[in-house]
Every structure is written in structure tokens, then in C-alpha cells.
Coordinates of C-alpha atoms in Angstrom, one line a residue:
X1 CA 0.0 0.0 0.0
X2 CA 1.4 3.3 -1.0
X3 CA 0.8 6.3 1.2
X4 CA 1.3 9.7 -0.4
X5 CA 0.5 13.3 0.4
X6 CA -0.5 15.8 -2.1
X7 CA -0.7 19.6 -1.9
X8 CA -3.3 21.4 -4.0
X9 CA -5.2 24.7 -4.3
X10 CA -9.0 24.8 -4.0
X11 CA -11.2 27.8 -4.4
X12 CA -14.3 27.8 -2.2
X13 CA -17.0 30.5 -2.2
X14 CA -18.6 31.2 1.2
X15 CA -21.1 33.9 2.3
X16 CA -20.8 35.5 5.7
X17 CA -23.1 38.1 7.2
X18 CA -21.4 41.3 8.3
X19 CA -22.5 42.9 11.6
X20 CA -24.3 45.6 9.6
X21 CA -26.5 43.0 7.8
X22 CA -27.2 41.2 11.1
X23 CA -28.1 44.5 12.8
X24 CA -30.4 45.6 10.0
X25 CA -32.1 42.2 10.0
X26 CA -32.8 42.4 13.7
X27 CA -34.2 45.9 13.3
X28 CA -36.4 44.9 10.4
X29 CA -38.2 42.3 12.6
X30 CA -39.2 45.0 15.1
X31 CA -42.6 46.7 14.9
X32 CA -43.3 50.4 15.5
X33 CA -43.4 50.1 19.3
X34 CA -40.4 47.9 19.5
X35 CA -38.2 50.1 17.3
X36 CA -39.1 53.2 19.4
X37 CA -38.0 51.3 22.5
X38 CA -34.8 50.2 20.8
X39 CA -33.9 53.8 19.8
X40 CA -34.5 55.0 23.4
X41 CA -32.3 52.1 24.7
X42 CA -29.5 53.0 22.3
X43 CA -29.6 56.6 23.3
X44 CA -29.0 55.5 26.9
X45 CA -26.4 52.9 25.9
X46 CA -24.3 54.8 23.4
X47 CA -22.6 57.9 24.7
X48 CA -21.7 59.1 21.2
X49 CA -25.4 59.1 20.1
X50 CA -27.8 62.0 20.6
X51 CA -31.0 63.4 19.3
X52 CA -30.5 66.1 16.6
X53 CA -31.8 69.6 17.2
X54 CA -35.3 69.7 15.7
X55 CA -34.6 73.2 14.4
X56 CA -31.7 72.3 12.1
X57 CA -30.4 69.0 10.8
X58 CA -26.8 68.1 11.5
X59 CA -24.6 68.4 8.5
X60 CA -22.4 65.6 9.7
X61 CA -25.4 63.2 9.8
X62 CA -26.2 64.2 6.2
X63 CA -22.8 63.2 5.1
X64 CA -22.6 60.0 7.1
X65 CA -25.3 58.2 5.1
X66 CA -26.7 60.4 2.4
X67 CA -27.6 57.5 0.1
X68 CA -29.7 55.5 2.5
X69 CA -31.1 58.3 4.7
X70 CA -34.9 57.9 4.5
X71 CA -35.5 61.5 5.7
X72 CA -33.5 63.3 3.0
X73 CA -35.0 65.3 0.1
X74 CA -34.1 62.8 -2.6
X75 CA -35.6 59.7 -0.8
X76 CA -39.2 60.6 -1.6
X77 CA -38.4 61.3 -5.2
X78 CA -36.5 58.1 -5.6
X79 CA -39.5 56.0 -4.3
X80 CA -41.9 57.9 -6.6
X81 CA -39.8 57.2 -9.6
X82 CA -39.4 53.5 -8.8
X83 CA -43.1 52.8 -7.9
X84 CA -45.2 54.7 -10.4
X85 CA -45.6 58.0 -8.7
X86 CA -48.3 59.0 -11.1
X87 CA -50.7 56.6 -9.4
X88 CA -49.5 56.4 -5.8
X89 CA -48.0 59.1 -3.6
X90 CA -45.5 57.8 -1.1
X91 CA -45.0 59.9 1.9
X92 CA -42.7 59.6 4.9
X93 CA -43.9 60.4 8.4
X94 CA -42.6 63.7 9.7
X95 CA -40.3 63.1 12.7
X96 CA -38.6 66.4 12.7
X97 CA -40.6 67.7 15.6
X98 CA -39.7 64.7 17.8
X99 CA -37.2 65.5 20.5
X100 CA -35.9 63.6 23.5
X101 CA -34.4 66.8 25.0
X102 CA -35.9 68.6 27.9
X103 CA -37.5 72.0 27.2
X104 CA -38.3 74.6 29.9
X105 CA -41.9 73.3 30.0
X106 CA -40.7 69.7 30.6
X107 CA -38.4 70.8 33.3
X108 CA -41.3 72.6 34.9
X109 CA -43.5 69.5 34.7
X110 CA -40.7 67.5 36.4
X111 CA -41.4 69.5 39.6
X112 CA -44.7 67.6 40.0
X113 CA -44.7 64.3 41.8
X114 CA -47.0 62.3 39.4
X115 CA -48.5 62.8 35.9
X116 CA -51.9 63.3 37.5
X117 CA -50.6 66.4 39.4
X118 CA -49.5 68.1 36.2
X119 CA -52.0 70.8 35.1
X120 CA -53.7 70.2 31.7
X121 CA -52.4 73.3 30.1
X122 CA -48.8 72.1 30.6
X123 CA -49.5 68.9 28.8
X124 CA -50.7 70.8 25.7
X125 CA -48.7 72.5 23.0
X126 CA -49.4 75.9 21.5
X127 CA -52.0 74.5 19.2
X128 CA -54.0 72.9 22.0
X129 CA -53.1 69.3 21.1
X130 CA -51.2 66.9 23.3
X131 CA -47.4 66.7 22.9
X132 CA -46.4 63.6 21.1
X133 CA -43.6 63.1 23.6
X134 CA -46.3 62.4 26.2
X135 CA -47.5 59.4 24.2
X136 CA -47.7 56.1 26.1
X137 CA -48.5 52.7 24.8
X138 CA -52.3 52.1 24.8
X139 CA -53.6 49.8 27.5
X140 CA -57.0 48.5 28.4
X141 CA -58.7 50.6 31.1
X142 CA -59.6 48.6 34.1
X143 CA -63.3 49.1 34.6
X144 CA -63.7 47.0 37.7
X145 CA -62.3 44.3 40.0
X146 CA -60.7 41.1 38.7
X147 CA -62.5 37.8 39.0
X148 CA -60.3 36.8 41.9
X149 CA -61.1 40.1 43.7
X150 CA -64.9 39.4 43.2
X151 CA -64.7 35.9 44.4
X152 CA -62.6 36.8 47.5
X153 CA -65.1 39.5 48.4
X154 CA -68.0 37.1 48.2
X155 CA -66.0 34.6 50.3
X156 CA -65.7 37.2 53.1
X157 CA -69.5 37.2 53.3
X158 CA -69.6 33.6 54.4
X159 CA -69.3 32.4 58.0
X160 CA -66.4 29.9 57.8
X161 CA -63.3 29.0 59.8
X162 CA -59.9 30.5 59.1
X163 CA -58.8 27.0 57.9
X164 CA -61.7 26.9 55.4
X165 CA -61.0 30.4 54.3
X166 CA -57.4 29.6 53.5
X167 CA -58.5 26.5 51.5
X168 CA -61.1 28.5 49.6
X169 CA -58.6 31.3 48.8
X170 CA -56.2 28.7 47.4
X171 CA -59.0 27.3 45.2
X172 CA -59.8 30.8 44.0
X173 CA -56.2 31.3 43.0
X174 CA -56.5 28.2 40.8
X175 CA -59.4 29.6 38.8
X176 CA -58.4 31.0 35.4
X177 CA -59.6 34.3 33.8
X178 CA -62.4 32.4 32.0
X179 CA -63.8 31.2 35.3
X180 CA -62.7 27.5 35.0
X181 CA -60.8 25.4 37.5
X182 CA -57.2 25.2 36.3
X183 CA -56.4 22.1 38.5
X184 CA -58.2 19.2 39.9
X185 CA -59.1 18.7 43.6
X186 CA -56.4 16.1 44.3
X187 CA -53.6 18.4 42.9
X188 CA -54.9 21.4 44.9
X189 CA -55.0 19.3 48.1
X190 CA -51.4 18.2 47.5
X191 CA -50.3 21.7 46.8
X192 CA -51.8 23.1 50.0
X193 CA -50.0 20.4 52.0
X194 CA -46.7 21.1 50.3
X195 CA -46.8 24.9 50.4
X196 CA -48.6 25.6 53.7
X197 CA -47.7 22.4 55.7
X198 CA -51.4 21.9 56.6
X199 CA -52.7 18.4 56.3
X200 CA -56.0 18.9 54.5
X201 CA -58.3 16.3 53.0
X202 CA -59.8 16.2 49.6
X203 CA -63.3 16.3 51.2
X204 CA -62.4 19.6 52.8
X205 CA -61.2 21.0 49.5
X206 CA -64.2 19.7 47.7
X207 CA -66.5 21.3 50.2
X208 CA -65.0 24.7 49.7
X209 CA -65.0 24.2 45.9
X210 CA -68.7 23.4 45.9
X211 CA -69.3 26.6 47.9
X212 CA -67.3 28.7 45.4
X213 CA -69.4 27.2 42.6
X214 CA -72.4 29.0 44.1
X215 CA -70.7 32.4 43.7
X216 CA -71.4 34.9 41.0
X217 CA -71.1 34.8 38.0
X218 CA -73.0 31.6 37.5
X219 CA -70.8 28.9 36.1
X220 CA -67.6 30.0 37.9
X221 CA -65.5 27.1 39.2
X222 CA -66.6 24.7 36.4
X223 CA -64.2 22.0 35.2
X224 CA -65.3 22.1 31.6
X225 CA -67.8 23.7 29.2
X226 CA -70.6 21.1 30.0
X227 CA -70.2 21.7 33.7
X228 CA -70.2 25.4 33.2
X229 CA -73.5 25.4 31.2
X230 CA -75.1 23.0 33.8
X231 CA -74.2 25.3 36.6
X232 CA -75.8 28.3 34.9
X233 CA -79.0 26.3 34.0
X234 CA -79.3 24.9 37.5
X235 CA -78.9 28.4 38.9
X236 CA -81.6 29.6 36.6
X237 CA -84.0 26.9 37.7
X238 CA -83.3 27.4 41.4
X239 CA -83.9 31.1 41.2
X240 CA -87.1 30.6 39.2
X241 CA -89.3 27.8 40.3
X242 CA -91.7 28.5 37.5
X243 CA -89.0 28.4 34.8
X244 CA -90.2 27.7 31.3
X245 CA -90.2 24.3 29.7
X246 CA -87.4 25.5 27.4
X247 CA -85.1 26.0 30.4
X248 CA -85.9 22.5 31.7
X249 CA -85.4 21.0 28.2
X250 CA -82.1 22.9 27.9
X251 CA -80.9 21.3 31.2
X252 CA -81.8 17.9 30.0
X253 CA -80.0 18.5 26.7
X254 CA -76.7 19.4 28.4
X255 CA -77.0 16.8 31.2
X256 CA -78.0 13.8 29.2
X257 CA -77.4 14.5 25.5
X258 CA -74.4 16.8 25.3
X259 CA -72.6 14.7 22.6
X260 CA -75.6 14.8 20.3
X261 CA -76.0 18.5 20.9
X262 CA -72.3 19.3 20.1
X263 CA -72.5 17.2 16.9
X264 CA -75.8 18.9 16.0
X265 CA -77.7 15.6 15.5
X266 CA -80.9 17.5 16.1
X267 CA -83.2 14.9 14.6
X268 CA -81.8 12.1 16.9
X269 CA -81.8 14.6 19.8
X270 CA -85.5 15.5 19.4
X271 CA -86.4 11.8 19.1
X272 CA -84.4 10.8 22.2
X273 CA -86.1 13.5 24.2
X274 CA -89.5 12.9 22.7
X275 CA -90.1 16.6 21.9
X276 CA -90.9 18.5 18.8
X277 CA -88.5 20.5 16.6
X278 CA -89.9 23.7 17.9
X279 CA -89.4 22.7 21.5
X280 CA -85.8 21.7 20.8
X281 CA -85.2 25.0 19.0
X282 CA -86.5 26.9 22.1
X283 CA -84.2 24.8 24.3
X284 CA -81.2 25.5 22.1
X285 CA -81.9 29.2 22.1
X286 CA -81.7 29.1 25.9
X287 CA -78.4 27.3 25.8
X288 CA -77.0 29.9 23.3
X289 CA -78.0 32.7 25.8
X290 CA -75.5 31.2 28.4
X291 CA -72.0 32.5 28.9
X292 CA -69.3 29.9 28.0
X293 CA -66.7 32.0 29.7
X294 CA -68.3 33.5 32.9
X295 CA -65.0 35.1 34.0
X296 CA -64.6 37.1 30.8
X297 CA -66.6 40.0 32.1
X298 CA -63.9 40.8 34.6
X299 CA -60.6 42.5 34.0
X300 CA -57.6 40.1 34.0
X301 CA -55.7 42.7 36.0
X302 CA -52.4 42.1 34.2
X303 CA -50.2 43.8 31.7
X304 CA -51.3 41.3 29.0
X305 CA -54.4 43.5 28.3
X306 CA -52.2 46.2 26.6
X307 CA -50.4 43.7 24.4
X308 CA -53.6 43.0 22.5
X309 CA -53.6 46.4 21.0
X310 CA -52.3 46.7 17.5
X311 CA -50.2 49.7 16.7
X312 CA -50.0 50.1 12.8
X313 CA -46.6 50.5 11.2
X314 CA -48.0 52.1 8.1
X315 CA -51.0 54.1 7.0
X316 CA -52.5 54.5 3.6
X317 CA -54.9 57.3 2.7
X318 CA -57.2 57.2 -0.4
X319 CA -57.9 60.4 -2.3
X320 CA -59.9 59.5 -5.4
X321 CA -57.6 57.4 -7.5
X322 CA -54.5 58.3 -5.6
X323 CA -53.0 56.5 -2.6
X324 CA -50.7 58.1 0.0
X325 CA -48.5 55.8 2.0
X326 CA -47.0 56.8 5.3
X327 CA -44.5 55.0 7.4
X328 CA -45.6 55.5 11.0
X329 CA -43.1 55.8 13.8
X330 CA -42.0 58.2 16.5
X331 CA -38.3 58.0 15.9
X332 CA -36.2 61.1 16.4
X333 CA -33.5 62.4 14.1
X334 CA -30.2 61.0 15.4
X335 CA -26.6 62.4 15.1
X336 CA -23.2 62.0 16.6
X337 CA -22.7 63.9 19.8
X338 CA -20.4 66.9 19.3
X339 CA -17.9 65.7 21.9
X340 CA -17.2 62.5 19.9
X341 CA -17.3 64.2 16.5
X342 CA -13.6 65.2 16.6
X343 CA -10.8 62.9 17.7
X344 CA -8.7 65.9 19.0
X345 CA -11.5 67.3 21.2
X346 CA -9.7 68.3 24.4
X347 CA -12.8 67.5 26.5
X348 CA -12.6 63.8 25.5
X349 CA -8.8 63.6 25.7
X350 CA -9.2 64.0 29.5
X351 CA -11.1 60.6 29.6
X352 CA -7.9 58.5 29.6
X353 CA -4.3 58.9 30.7
X354 CA -3.0 58.0 27.3
X355 CA -3.9 60.1 24.3
X356 CA -4.0 57.1 22.0
X357 CA -6.3 55.3 24.4
X358 CA -8.6 58.3 24.5
X359 CA -8.7 58.6 20.7
X360 CA -9.4 54.9 20.3
X361 CA -12.3 55.3 22.8
X362 CA -13.7 58.2 20.8
X363 CA -13.4 56.3 17.5
X364 CA -15.0 53.1 18.9
X365 CA -18.0 54.9 20.4
X366 CA -18.4 57.1 17.3
X367 CA -18.3 54.0 15.0
X368 CA -21.0 52.3 17.1
X369 CA -23.3 55.3 16.9
X370 CA -22.7 55.8 13.2
X371 CA -23.4 52.1 12.6
X372 CA -26.7 52.3 14.5
X373 CA -27.7 55.5 12.5
X374 CA -27.0 53.7 9.2
X375 CA -28.8 50.5 10.3
X376 CA -31.9 52.5 11.4
X377 CA -32.0 54.5 8.2
X378 CA -31.6 51.3 6.1
X379 CA -34.4 49.7 8.1
X380 CA -36.7 52.6 7.5
X381 CA -35.9 52.7 3.8
X382 CA -36.3 49.0 3.4
X383 CA -39.7 48.9 5.1
X384 CA -41.0 51.8 3.0
X385 CA -39.7 50.2 -0.2
X386 CA -41.3 46.8 0.6
X387 CA -44.7 48.3 1.6
X388 CA -44.6 50.5 -1.5
X389 CA -44.3 47.3 -3.6
X390 CA -47.2 45.7 -1.7
X391 CA -49.4 48.8 -2.3
X392 CA -48.5 48.8 -6.0
X393 CA -49.5 45.1 -6.5
X394 CA -52.6 45.3 -4.3
X395 CA -53.7 48.8 -5.6
X396 CA -57.3 47.8 -6.3
X397 CA -57.8 46.5 -2.7
X398 CA -56.5 49.7 -1.2
X399 CA -58.8 51.8 -3.5
X400 CA -61.9 49.8 -2.8
X401 CA -61.4 47.7 0.4
X402 CA -62.8 44.7 -1.4
X403 CA -61.0 41.6 -0.2
X404 CA -61.9 39.8 -3.4
X405 CA -59.7 42.3 -5.3
X406 CA -56.6 41.0 -3.6
X407 CA -54.3 39.6 -6.2
X408 CA -52.1 36.5 -5.8
X409 CA -48.9 37.7 -4.3
X410 CA -45.9 35.8 -2.7
X411 CA -42.6 37.0 -1.2
X412 CA -40.9 36.4 -4.5
X413 CA -43.2 39.0 -6.2
X414 CA -42.1 41.7 -3.8
X415 CA -38.5 40.7 -4.1
X416 CA -38.6 41.0 -7.8
X417 CA -39.8 44.6 -7.5
X418 CA -37.6 45.8 -4.7
X419 CA -34.5 43.8 -5.5
X420 CA -34.2 42.6 -1.9
X421 CA -33.7 39.0 -0.8
X422 CA -36.8 37.0 0.1
X423 CA -35.6 36.7 3.7
X424 CA -35.5 40.5 3.9
X425 CA -39.1 40.7 2.6
X426 CA -40.2 38.1 5.2
X427 CA -38.5 40.0 8.1
X428 CA -40.0 43.3 6.8
X429 CA -43.6 42.0 6.8
X430 CA -43.6 39.8 9.9
X431 CA -45.6 41.3 12.7
X432 CA -46.3 44.5 10.8
X433 CA -49.7 46.1 10.3
X434 CA -51.1 48.8 8.1
X435 CA -54.0 51.2 8.8
X436 CA -56.4 51.7 5.9
X437 CA -59.8 53.5 5.6
X438 CA -61.3 50.0 5.8
X439 CA -59.6 48.8 9.0
X440 CA -56.2 47.6 10.2
X441 CA -54.7 44.7 8.4
X442 CA -51.7 42.5 8.9
X443 CA -49.2 42.6 6.1
X444 CA -49.4 38.8 5.9
X445 CA -53.0 39.1 4.9
X446 CA -52.0 40.5 1.5
X447 CA -50.0 37.4 0.6
X448 CA -51.7 34.4 -1.1
X449 CA -50.8 31.9 -3.8
X450 CA -52.6 31.3 -7.0
X451 CA -55.2 28.6 -6.8
X452 CA -54.0 27.3 -10.1
X453 CA -51.0 28.2 -12.2
X454 CA -53.2 28.9 -15.2
X455 CA -55.5 31.5 -13.6
X456 CA -55.1 34.7 -11.7
X457 CA -57.5 34.0 -8.9
X458 CA -56.1 34.3 -5.4
X459 CA -57.0 32.2 -2.3
X460 CA -58.6 35.4 -0.9
X461 CA -61.0 35.6 -3.8
X462 CA -61.9 31.9 -3.5
X463 CA -62.5 32.2 0.2
X464 CA -64.8 35.2 -0.3
X465 CA -66.8 33.2 -2.9
X466 CA -67.1 30.3 -0.5
X467 CA -68.3 32.6 2.3
X468 CA -71.0 34.1 -0.1
X469 CA -72.2 30.6 -1.0
X470 CA -72.4 29.4 2.6
X471 CA -74.1 32.6 3.8
X472 CA -76.9 32.0 1.1
X473 CA -77.4 28.3 1.9
X474 CA -80.4 26.8 3.5
X475 CA -79.4 26.5 7.2
X476 CA -81.6 23.5 7.7
X477 CA -79.9 21.7 4.8
X478 CA -76.3 23.1 4.5
X479 CA -74.5 22.2 1.3
X480 CA -71.4 20.0 1.3
X481 CA -67.9 20.9 0.1
X482 CA -68.6 18.9 -3.1
X483 CA -71.6 21.1 -3.8
X484 CA -69.7 24.2 -3.1
X485 CA -67.0 23.0 -5.5
X486 CA -69.6 22.6 -8.2
X487 CA -71.0 26.1 -7.7
X488 CA -67.5 27.6 -7.9
X489 CA -66.8 25.7 -11.1
X490 CA -70.0 27.2 -12.5
X491 CA -68.7 30.6 -11.6
X492 CA -65.5 30.0 -13.5
X493 CA -63.2 28.9 -10.7
X494 CA -61.3 25.7 -11.4
X495 CA -60.8 24.3 -7.9
X496 CA -60.7 20.8 -6.3
X497 CA -62.9 19.7 -3.4
X498 CA -59.9 19.3 -1.1
X499 CA -59.0 23.0 -1.9
X500 CA -62.5 24.1 -0.9
X501 CA -62.2 22.1 2.4
X502 CA -58.9 23.7 3.1
X503 CA -60.1 27.2 2.5
X504 CA -63.3 26.6 4.5
X505 CA -61.3 25.3 7.5
X506 CA -58.9 28.3 7.1
X507 CA -61.8 30.6 7.4
X508 CA -63.1 28.9 10.6
X509 CA -66.3 27.6 8.9
X510 CA -67.4 24.2 10.2
X511 CA -68.5 21.3 8.0
X512 CA -72.1 21.2 6.7
X513 CA -73.3 18.9 9.5
X514 CA -72.2 21.4 12.2
X515 CA -73.7 24.4 10.3
X516 CA -77.1 22.9 10.5
X517 CA -79.8 24.9 12.3
X518 CA -83.4 24.1 13.3

């Protein structure tokens, strides 16, 4: 066996992401609220970064990134040329008035202990409108006690021992925001023993649980939906001894025939109960009047409420046949702080003992600030470019608000217009929303594939047609997916039955059997 070594040259092409690309990618994923928080964080973190004077723009900031600066005079013209400015007007949001600096008025407001103590006139600008700097993230107003507060208050009205009260409070703490028990009796019993050291029995816990189930709102403390509905119907019967036959029939439906009811086997249900269709319909109407989530009427009392608010990243206005697109944000104009603008600044040279060390410190901090300014400008420009392409393709929808006018569009279509990579388009549209005269939409709502390669019908258009067909059907005899497919074919849409089933399920529409009504 001959062992030999050979030396050769091989050329390999690899792709690496530079820090600038990674940083821009991270910023692209942020929505309007997140990017504002990121800018505030960077202003605190980077000593060389500051907010530019709102009265005049820093000349140094102009020179640092004149080509990708979204706020320069040529940016708007460039977008108009690229995206058919004769049809759509693309506008940038005006951030020139935004400032993180403290004015004399703000210093005066700082003398007050809380925001509630600040006089109203100090919170308003010269035009009588509130200062945008006073903006806070919208949250849900707490209009009352939480469910736990309400149950605890009702518990205090009962004459029970301290031991029973502690057990009941522990049970209340295991009831979720919808009013259901989050854990079973055995688990709660074990938890009480482990965390309090008290040796309690399951009978004691069950006794307190049964008492809590009599509290308001009716249905609280239930273990599942059937139990919740039963509690409400039993409460209604106990409060009204002369309750109608419909209420009694409703209780029988839930207690004895819940499976038939959930599957909407109404004919078999009426036969099993020996009642007429009209009587069954009256009983079902009673059931539908019940609250499947009795705890939902209370505030959750947490910060999660505010997270459900959607803050749009874009806005589009319609003026006749013209569209005006605006990138929404509250980002101030940034620049390099004067102390770090010059390596030979005597104020900074005092920072370190060694002049070279001080100059290196200046350059490093200045480079970090300049990098963030460039990344932020690139992020804004990219978002605006991507949204402009979406508006161009979906122009008819933005003019009319008709969902059926949405054209088939995938990430590749936007990439072909903007010249960006598909991954950039995906990051730019993820978690972003646009405000229109017809409502607020997720950018992902505008993407859909062609149903067939040989036709220009989008999935949105097919879904709208399916909804129209189902809304016009006979509710006593709902039509099947196969029948819907035939009707779509008659309208000129070439789709398969499995496609109809997929789009129906995507729209949250149940199968024909579950759509049946009496």
C-alpha cells in the first residue's frame, strides 16, 4: 500500500453576514413600538449618540449616510420614480418635531410628583393638542375588579373558619380568567399540603370548591364547558321555580345528550327527548344565551391586556384614484454627539491617561453610533420600499377595500420589485400592520398563492366566494364541500374539493353537519 501526500489549491466561495447586515435584519423584525423602545435604549447605551436639534439637521449626519437616509429630500423622489408616482404618492412620516431633549416646560413638569398632578395646560402645546412626547403605549382601562377580587369579596360574606378560608382562597387562586378550574381537587390538596404544611383532606377542599361554585357569576368554578353550562342552567332553575319548559329541556340536553348537541344531530336529539323540533329549538336558544366564559366579564388585572392592542406600522390614505403611503413611527433624528465628532477634542482627551487610548475610545464609540444610525436608516428605507411594492400590487384593494380584489402575491413577487432577498421581505412583513380607511390589516393578509397556475384567482378571492355561497345556503340543509366546488366551477373557478375544504377550514367555517340549524 502506497501512502502519499499531495498539496493542491482549492477555491471555495462562502457567504458571511457582516455585523451591519445582522443588525439591520434584527431591526427589520421590530414593529413600531419595539423600534421606538430600541432607539431609546440605544440613546442611553451609546454615549456618542444623541437626538439632533429639531430646528436644524446636523450636516455631519447628512454626510454619514446620504444615500440610504430615509429622511433626505431625494428619498421621496426616488421612491416615486421606482413605484409609479403618477398613481401612488408615497410619503414619509414627519419626525422632525420629535425630541428627547428637555425644554423649559418639561423641566417645569418635572417638579410635579406624578403625571396626575401636572396641570392640563402644561400637557398641551401651543395648538392645544397633546405633545407627542407624552405618548404612552395604549392599554385597556380597568373598569372593575378582577375575577379573583370578586370571588374573594364574596368569600368574606360567608361564616367559615380560618382554615376553610385559606383553603377557599387557594382554590380561587387556581381559577383562570375564563372562570374555569385550572387544576383538579387532588392536585390542589397536595399543593396546599406542600406549600402551607397543613394536612387537609380532599373532602375539605371539595366542600369549599362546591361553595365557590355557588358564587357569581354563575358557572364559575366549572371543570369544563358542559359543567359550566349545567351550573348556569341549575342556577336559573333554582332562582325561578316557574321556569319555562325551554329551560328544563335545555338542562336535559346538556345533562343527558351533550354529545348529540355538540355534533348537531338534532333529529336524533329530538327523538331521544320525545319533543318537537320547535321545543328543541327553544331549548337550544336558551343554551345559546348562556356565557361559556363567565369570568370574561372581569378584567384580567395584568399587563397582558395592553399587548392585545395593535399599533400600525404604516398608514395608507385614499384620495380619489390616488394613494398616499406613510411610514408610522415616533423615531427622532439622530446624530453624533459633538464631543465625539472630533478625535482631537480636548474634553474627551481627558477621559484616559493615554492620548492614543482616549482617541481609540472616541473612534470606537463614534463608530458604534454611526453604525446604528446607518442601520436605522436602512431599516426605514427597506420597510418603506417593501410596503410600496405591496401597495402597488394590491392597488385595487387599497382603493376599494374589497378583499376579493386582492391579487395573488408571494414574497418572490415583492423581491422582484424591490431587488431585496426573500428573507428581507419576510422580516419586513412579519408582525407589521397597516391602517387603511377600511380597517387595520396584517401585512401577511396580503400574501396568497394562485389557486391554479393557469388562472389569476387568489385564495382570498376563492374564500370570499365560499363565504358568499355558505351565507346564502339553506341553514336547515347546509350544502357539502362537493356542492360548493360545483358552484365555484359554474362561476369559472377551477378548484378541487380538497381545496374548498382547506379554505373553508382556514376561514373557521365548520363542515355542513355542524352548520345545520333548526
